Tab-separated table of C-alpha atoms in Angstrom:
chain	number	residue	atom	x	y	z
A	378	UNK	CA	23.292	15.917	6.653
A	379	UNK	CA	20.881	16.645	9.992
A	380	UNK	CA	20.134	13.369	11.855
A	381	UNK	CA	16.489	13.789	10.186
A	382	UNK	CA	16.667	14.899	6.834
A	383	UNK	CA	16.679	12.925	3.424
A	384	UNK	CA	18.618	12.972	0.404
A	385	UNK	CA	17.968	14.626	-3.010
A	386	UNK	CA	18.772	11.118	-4.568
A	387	UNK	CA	19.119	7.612	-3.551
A	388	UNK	CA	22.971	6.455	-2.929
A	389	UNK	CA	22.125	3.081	-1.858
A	390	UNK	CA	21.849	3.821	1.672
A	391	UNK	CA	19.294	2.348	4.314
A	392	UNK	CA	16.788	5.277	5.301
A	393	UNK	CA	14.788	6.102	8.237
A	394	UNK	CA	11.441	6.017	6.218
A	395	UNK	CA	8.930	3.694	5.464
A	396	UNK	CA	6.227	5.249	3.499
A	397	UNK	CA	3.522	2.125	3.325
A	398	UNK	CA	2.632	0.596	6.530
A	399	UNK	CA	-0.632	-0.880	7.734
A	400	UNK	CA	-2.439	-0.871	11.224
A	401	UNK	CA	-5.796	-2.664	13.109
A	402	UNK	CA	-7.445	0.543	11.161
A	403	UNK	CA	-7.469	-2.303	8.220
A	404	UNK	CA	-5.590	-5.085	8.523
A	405	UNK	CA	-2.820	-4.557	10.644
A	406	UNK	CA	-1.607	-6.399	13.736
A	407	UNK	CA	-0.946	-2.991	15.603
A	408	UNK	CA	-3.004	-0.353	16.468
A	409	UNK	CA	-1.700	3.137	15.211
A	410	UNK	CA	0.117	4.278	18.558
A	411	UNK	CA	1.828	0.464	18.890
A	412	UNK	CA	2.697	0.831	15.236
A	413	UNK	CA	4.370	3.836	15.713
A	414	UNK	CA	6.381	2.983	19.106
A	415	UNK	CA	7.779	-0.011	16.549
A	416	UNK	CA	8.784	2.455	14.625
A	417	UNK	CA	10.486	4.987	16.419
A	418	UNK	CA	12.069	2.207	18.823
A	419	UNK	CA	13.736	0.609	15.092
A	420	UNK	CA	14.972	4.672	14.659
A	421	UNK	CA	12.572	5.648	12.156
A	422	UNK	CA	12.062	9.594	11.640
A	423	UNK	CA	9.688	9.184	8.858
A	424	UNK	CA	6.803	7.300	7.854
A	425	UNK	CA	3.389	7.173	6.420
A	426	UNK	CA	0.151	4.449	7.888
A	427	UNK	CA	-1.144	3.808	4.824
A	428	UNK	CA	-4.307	1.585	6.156
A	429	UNK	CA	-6.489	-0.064	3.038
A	430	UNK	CA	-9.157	2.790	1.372
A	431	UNK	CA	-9.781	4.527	5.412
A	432	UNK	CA	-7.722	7.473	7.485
A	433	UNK	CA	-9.011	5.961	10.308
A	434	UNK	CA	-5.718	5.670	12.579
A	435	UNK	CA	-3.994	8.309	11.041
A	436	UNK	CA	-5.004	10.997	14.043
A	437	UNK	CA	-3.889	8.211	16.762
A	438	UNK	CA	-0.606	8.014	15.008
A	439	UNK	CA	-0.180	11.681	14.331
A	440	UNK	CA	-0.281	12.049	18.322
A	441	UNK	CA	1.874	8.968	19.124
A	442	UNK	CA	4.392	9.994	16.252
A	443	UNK	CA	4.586	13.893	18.062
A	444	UNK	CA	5.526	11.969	21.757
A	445	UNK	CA	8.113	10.544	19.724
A	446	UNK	CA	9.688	12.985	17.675
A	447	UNK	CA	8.791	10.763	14.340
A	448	UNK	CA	7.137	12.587	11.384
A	449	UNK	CA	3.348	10.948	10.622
A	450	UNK	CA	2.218	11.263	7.004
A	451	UNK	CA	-1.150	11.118	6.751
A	452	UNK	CA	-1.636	8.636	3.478
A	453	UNK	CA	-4.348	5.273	2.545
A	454	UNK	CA	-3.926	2.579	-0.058
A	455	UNK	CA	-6.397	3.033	-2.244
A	456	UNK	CA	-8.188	-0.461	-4.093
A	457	UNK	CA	-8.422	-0.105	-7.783
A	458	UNK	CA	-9.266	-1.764	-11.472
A	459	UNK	CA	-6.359	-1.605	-14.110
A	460	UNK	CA	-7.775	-3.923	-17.216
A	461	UNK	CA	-8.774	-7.028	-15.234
A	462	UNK	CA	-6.688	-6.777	-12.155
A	463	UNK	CA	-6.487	-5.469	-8.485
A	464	UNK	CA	-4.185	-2.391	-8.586
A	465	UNK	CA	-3.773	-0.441	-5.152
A	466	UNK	CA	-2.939	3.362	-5.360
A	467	UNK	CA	-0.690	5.057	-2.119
A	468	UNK	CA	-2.057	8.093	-1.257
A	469	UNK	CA	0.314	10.445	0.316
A	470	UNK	CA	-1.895	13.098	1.429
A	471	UNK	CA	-0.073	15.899	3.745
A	472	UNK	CA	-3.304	17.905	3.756
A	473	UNK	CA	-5.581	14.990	4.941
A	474	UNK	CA	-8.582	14.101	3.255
A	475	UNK	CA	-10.669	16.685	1.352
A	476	UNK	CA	-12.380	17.009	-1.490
A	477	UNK	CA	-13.513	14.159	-3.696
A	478	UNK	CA	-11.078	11.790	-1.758
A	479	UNK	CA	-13.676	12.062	1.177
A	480	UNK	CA	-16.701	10.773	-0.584
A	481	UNK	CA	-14.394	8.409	-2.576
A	482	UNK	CA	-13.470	6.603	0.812
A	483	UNK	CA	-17.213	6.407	1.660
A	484	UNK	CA	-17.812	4.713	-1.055
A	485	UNK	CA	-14.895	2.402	-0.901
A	486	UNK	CA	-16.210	1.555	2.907
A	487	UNK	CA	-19.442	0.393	1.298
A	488	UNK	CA	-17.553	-1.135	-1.533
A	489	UNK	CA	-15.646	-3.563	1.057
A	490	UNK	CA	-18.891	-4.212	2.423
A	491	UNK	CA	-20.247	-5.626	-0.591
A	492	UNK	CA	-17.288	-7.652	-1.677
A	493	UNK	CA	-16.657	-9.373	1.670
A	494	UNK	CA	-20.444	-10.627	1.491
A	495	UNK	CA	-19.783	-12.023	-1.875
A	496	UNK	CA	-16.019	-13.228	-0.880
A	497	UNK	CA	-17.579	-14.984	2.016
A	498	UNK	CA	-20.383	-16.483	-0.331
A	499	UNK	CA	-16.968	-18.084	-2.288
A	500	UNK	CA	-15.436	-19.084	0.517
A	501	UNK	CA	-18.370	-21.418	2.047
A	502	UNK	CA	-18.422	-23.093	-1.556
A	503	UNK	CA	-14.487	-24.309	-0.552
A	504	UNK	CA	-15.768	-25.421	2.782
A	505	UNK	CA	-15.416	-22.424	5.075
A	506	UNK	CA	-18.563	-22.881	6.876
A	507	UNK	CA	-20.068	-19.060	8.430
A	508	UNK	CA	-17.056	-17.385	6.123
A	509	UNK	CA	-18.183	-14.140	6.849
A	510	UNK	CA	-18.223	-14.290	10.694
A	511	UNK	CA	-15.203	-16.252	11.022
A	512	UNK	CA	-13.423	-13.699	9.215
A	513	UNK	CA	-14.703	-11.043	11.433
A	514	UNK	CA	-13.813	-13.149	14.468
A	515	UNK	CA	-9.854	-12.658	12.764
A	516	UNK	CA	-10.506	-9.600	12.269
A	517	UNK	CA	-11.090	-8.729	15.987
A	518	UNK	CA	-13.182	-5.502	15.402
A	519	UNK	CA	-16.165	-4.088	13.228
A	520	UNK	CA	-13.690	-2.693	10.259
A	521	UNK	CA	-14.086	-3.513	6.758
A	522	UNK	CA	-12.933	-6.744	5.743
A	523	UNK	CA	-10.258	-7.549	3.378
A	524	UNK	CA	-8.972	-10.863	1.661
A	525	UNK	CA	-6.520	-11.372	4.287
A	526	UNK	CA	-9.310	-11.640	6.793
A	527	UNK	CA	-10.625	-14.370	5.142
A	528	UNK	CA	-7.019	-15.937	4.324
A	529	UNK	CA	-6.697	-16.325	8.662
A	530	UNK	CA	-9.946	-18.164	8.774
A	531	UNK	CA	-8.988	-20.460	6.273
A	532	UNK	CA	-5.606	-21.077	8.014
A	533	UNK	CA	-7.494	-21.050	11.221
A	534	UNK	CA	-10.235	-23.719	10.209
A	535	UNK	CA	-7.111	-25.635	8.533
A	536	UNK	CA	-8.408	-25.230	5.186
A	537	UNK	CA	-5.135	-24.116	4.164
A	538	UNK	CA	-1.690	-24.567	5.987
A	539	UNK	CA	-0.654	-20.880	5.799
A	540	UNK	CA	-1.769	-17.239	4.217
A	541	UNK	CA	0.413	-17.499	1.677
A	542	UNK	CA	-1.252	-20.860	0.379
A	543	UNK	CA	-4.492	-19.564	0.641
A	544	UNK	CA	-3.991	-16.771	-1.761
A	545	UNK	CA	-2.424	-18.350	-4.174
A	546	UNK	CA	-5.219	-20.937	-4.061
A	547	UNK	CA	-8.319	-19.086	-2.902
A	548	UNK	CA	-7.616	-15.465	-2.917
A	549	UNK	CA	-5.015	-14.047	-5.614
A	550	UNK	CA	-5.413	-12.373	-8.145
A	551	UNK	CA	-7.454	-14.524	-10.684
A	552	UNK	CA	-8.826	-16.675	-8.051
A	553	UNK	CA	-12.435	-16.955	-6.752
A	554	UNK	CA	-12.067	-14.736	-3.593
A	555	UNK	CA	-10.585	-12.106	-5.927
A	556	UNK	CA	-13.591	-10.052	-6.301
A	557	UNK	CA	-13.016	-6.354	-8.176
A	558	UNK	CA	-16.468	-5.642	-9.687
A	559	UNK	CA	-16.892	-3.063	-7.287
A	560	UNK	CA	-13.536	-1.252	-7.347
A	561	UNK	CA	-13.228	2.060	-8.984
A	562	UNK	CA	-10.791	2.114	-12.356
A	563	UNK	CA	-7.352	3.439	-11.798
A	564	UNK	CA	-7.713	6.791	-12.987
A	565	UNK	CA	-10.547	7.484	-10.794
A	566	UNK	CA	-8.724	6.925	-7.246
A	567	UNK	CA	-5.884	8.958	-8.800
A	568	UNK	CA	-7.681	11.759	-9.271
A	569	UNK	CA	-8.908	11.492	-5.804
A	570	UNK	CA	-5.846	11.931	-4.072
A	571	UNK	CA	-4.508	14.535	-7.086
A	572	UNK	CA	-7.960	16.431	-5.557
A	573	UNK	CA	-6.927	16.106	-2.092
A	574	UNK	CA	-3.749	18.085	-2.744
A	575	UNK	CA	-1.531	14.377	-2.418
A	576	UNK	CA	0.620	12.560	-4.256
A	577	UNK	CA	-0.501	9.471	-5.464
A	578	UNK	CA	2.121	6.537	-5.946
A	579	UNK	CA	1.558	3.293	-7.684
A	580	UNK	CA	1.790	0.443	-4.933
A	581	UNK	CA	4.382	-2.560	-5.151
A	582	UNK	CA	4.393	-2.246	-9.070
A	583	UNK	CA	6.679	-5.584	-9.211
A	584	UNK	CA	3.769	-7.984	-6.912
A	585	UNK	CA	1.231	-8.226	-9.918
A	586	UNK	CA	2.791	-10.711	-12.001
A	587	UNK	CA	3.343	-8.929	-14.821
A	588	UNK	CA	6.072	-9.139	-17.562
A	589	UNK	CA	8.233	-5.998	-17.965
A	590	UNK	CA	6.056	-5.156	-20.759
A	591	UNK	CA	3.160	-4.926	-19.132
A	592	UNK	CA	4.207	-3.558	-16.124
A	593	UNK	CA	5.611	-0.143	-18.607
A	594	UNK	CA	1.733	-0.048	-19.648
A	595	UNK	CA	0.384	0.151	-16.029
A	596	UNK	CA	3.382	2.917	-15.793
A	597	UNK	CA	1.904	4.441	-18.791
A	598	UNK	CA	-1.262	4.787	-17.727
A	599	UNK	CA	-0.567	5.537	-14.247
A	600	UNK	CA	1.360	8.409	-15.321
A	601	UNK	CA	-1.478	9.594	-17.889
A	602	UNK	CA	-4.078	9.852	-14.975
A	603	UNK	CA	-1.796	11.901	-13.472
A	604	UNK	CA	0.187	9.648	-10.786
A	605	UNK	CA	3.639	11.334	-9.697
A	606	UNK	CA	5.572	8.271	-8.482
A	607	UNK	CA	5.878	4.576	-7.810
A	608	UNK	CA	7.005	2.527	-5.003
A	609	UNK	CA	10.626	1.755	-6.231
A	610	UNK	CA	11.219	-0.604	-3.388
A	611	UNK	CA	8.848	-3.009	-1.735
A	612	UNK	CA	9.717	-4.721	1.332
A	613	UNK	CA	13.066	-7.215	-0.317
A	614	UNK	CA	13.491	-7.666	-3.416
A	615	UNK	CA	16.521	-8.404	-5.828
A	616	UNK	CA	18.356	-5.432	-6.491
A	617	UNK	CA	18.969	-6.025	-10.750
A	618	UNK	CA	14.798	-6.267	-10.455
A	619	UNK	CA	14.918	-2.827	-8.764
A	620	UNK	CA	17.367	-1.110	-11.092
A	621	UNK	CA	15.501	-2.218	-13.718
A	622	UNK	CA	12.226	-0.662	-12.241
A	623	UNK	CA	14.319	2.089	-11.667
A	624	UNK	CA	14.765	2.940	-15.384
A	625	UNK	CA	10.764	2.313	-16.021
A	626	UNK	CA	10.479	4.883	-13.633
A	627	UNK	CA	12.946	7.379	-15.119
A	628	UNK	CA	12.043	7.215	-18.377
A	629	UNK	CA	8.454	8.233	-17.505
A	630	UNK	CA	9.203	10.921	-15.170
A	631	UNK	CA	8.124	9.578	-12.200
A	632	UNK	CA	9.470	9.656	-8.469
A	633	UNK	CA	10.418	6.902	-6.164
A	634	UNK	CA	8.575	6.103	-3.190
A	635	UNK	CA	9.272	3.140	-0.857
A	636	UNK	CA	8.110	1.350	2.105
A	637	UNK	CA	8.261	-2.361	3.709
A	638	UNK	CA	4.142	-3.130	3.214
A	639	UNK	CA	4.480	-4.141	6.919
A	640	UNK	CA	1.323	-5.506	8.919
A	641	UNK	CA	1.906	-7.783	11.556
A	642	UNK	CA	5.367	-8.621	14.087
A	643	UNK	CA	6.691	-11.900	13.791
A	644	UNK	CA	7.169	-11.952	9.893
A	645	UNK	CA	10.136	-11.506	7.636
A	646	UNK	CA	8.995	-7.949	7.326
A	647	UNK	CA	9.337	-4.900	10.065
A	648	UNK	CA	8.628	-1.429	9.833
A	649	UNK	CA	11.452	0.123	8.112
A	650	UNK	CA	13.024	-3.124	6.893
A	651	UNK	CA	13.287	-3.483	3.098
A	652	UNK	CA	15.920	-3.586	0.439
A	653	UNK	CA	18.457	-0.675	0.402
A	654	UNK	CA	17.483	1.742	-2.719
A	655	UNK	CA	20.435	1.707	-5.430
A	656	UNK	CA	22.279	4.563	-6.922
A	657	UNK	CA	19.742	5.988	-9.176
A	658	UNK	CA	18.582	9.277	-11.060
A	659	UNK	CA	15.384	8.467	-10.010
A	660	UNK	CA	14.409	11.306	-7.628
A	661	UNK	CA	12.866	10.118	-4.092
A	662	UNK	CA	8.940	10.833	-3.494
A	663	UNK	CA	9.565	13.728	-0.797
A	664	UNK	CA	11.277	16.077	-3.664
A	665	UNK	CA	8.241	16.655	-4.467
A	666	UNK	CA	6.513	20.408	-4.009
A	667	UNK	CA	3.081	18.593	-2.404
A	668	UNK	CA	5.239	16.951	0.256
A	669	UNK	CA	7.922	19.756	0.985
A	670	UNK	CA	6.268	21.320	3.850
A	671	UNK	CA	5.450	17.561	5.439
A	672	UNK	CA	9.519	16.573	5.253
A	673	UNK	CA	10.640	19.941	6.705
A	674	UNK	CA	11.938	21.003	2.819
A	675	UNK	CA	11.850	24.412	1.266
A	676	UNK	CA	10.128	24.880	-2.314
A	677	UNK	CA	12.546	26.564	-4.514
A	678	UNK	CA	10.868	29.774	-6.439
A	679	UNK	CA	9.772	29.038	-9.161
């Protein structure tokens, strides 16, 4: 196999490819050209910045991934409502933005807007005195701000010991910085990226707490709306968990994507490190026709 091509199906290799990865275009540590030295210098030939509901670093990455020979896929996480609960959407989009997708950005921009007024409004009733400009000050620039903004300034005004304690206290799912009123439903951001000519995979399916059951709804649905694959692999997880997904996935037709979720240095995750995919039938997310072109493939006739 060429030093940069991928395989037809997982063998339970390690691969050059992280397909989720996050910059200071949302809430990164990195800016899109330090992002993407970390990745080529960890011998990455593939990989998508998938910043929060914006394209906004995907240009500065395109150029940094061309001076080193790595493959940029332009691609945003899109925010979403699936019956009560925070869903985020991949999109994989090797034609950029267009169509509905651009006014459906703009109006997740003002969307964030919103929310972090009313997140900050939460946040000062749990003693985080000028919440909304001492999440700014974390966030170190004028973008959007997300939960994880306001996690830092709770850390940072030792509210909290750590980010992980302030989610599950303040800011998880089901918690009162966990604001989704103004999120689109599922099937709308979908059909945003299905407009732009991308592929649009369901996000970390295994981080929402759901039982197996449920989980095979959000599949369900997912896959009504039109979504063409899942993220198989996360970052680590336990490998009977995966196979498992792995059979969700087949049985519903859909394709595997994968990625580590990465957003800052110094944490258990880097870019490209996750869990090894297993041995599966489940075919990978650049099979598909949409992304042929983008992974140096050839469409078979049809």
């Amino acid at each position: 196999m060429p030093m940069n091509a991928l395989p037809e199906r997982f063998e339970g290799e390690a691969l050059s490819i992280d397909l989720h990865m996050h910059s200071t275009a949302s809430d990164g540590a990195l800016s899109p050209e330090a992002l993407v030295d970390a990745c080529a210098a960890r011998g990455l030939t593939h990989m998508a910045l998938t910043d929060h509901d914006t394209i906004a670093g995907v240009e500065r990455a395109s150029a940094a991934g061309r001076h080193h020979g790595v493959m940029v896929l332009p691609g945003t996480e899109l925010s979403c409502q699936w019956r009560g609960l925070n869903i985020h959407v991949v999109g994989l989009l090797p034609s950029g933005v267009g169509g509905e997708l651009a006014s459906g950005l703009e109006h997740q921009a003002e969307a964030r807007e919103r929310r972090a007024l009313q997140i900050a409004a939460r946040m000062e009733r749990i003693g985080l005195d000028n919440a909304l400009d001492r999440a700014r000050d974390q966030a170190g620039s004028d973008r959007p701000l997300g939960r994880p903004d306001f996690a830092k300034a709770l850390v940072a005004a030792e509210l909290v010991p750590d980010m992980a304690t302030a989610f599950r206290r303040h800011l998880g799912n089901g918690k009162a910085g966990d604001i989704k009123a103004h999120w689109p439903v599922l099937s709308t951001v979908v059909g945003w990226v299905l407009d732009a000519g991308g592929v649009a995979a369901l996000a970390h399916p295994l981080r929402y707490g759901l039982t197996r059951r449920k989980r095979g709804q959000l599949l369900d649905d997912f896959h009504a709306a039109g979504g063409q694959a899942a993220e198989l692999v996360s970052g680590f997880q336990n490998a009977d968990v995966t196979r498992d997904l792995a059979r969700q996935l087949d049985e519903r037709g859909l394709l595997a994507s994968l990625g580590s979720d990465f957003h800052f240095p110094g944490g258990h995750l880097a870019p490209g490190s996750m869990t090894p995919v297993p041995r599966t039938s489940v075919a990978p997310v650049w099979t598909h026709p949409c992304l042929a072109a983008a992974f140096g493939r050839s469409v078979p006739a049809a």
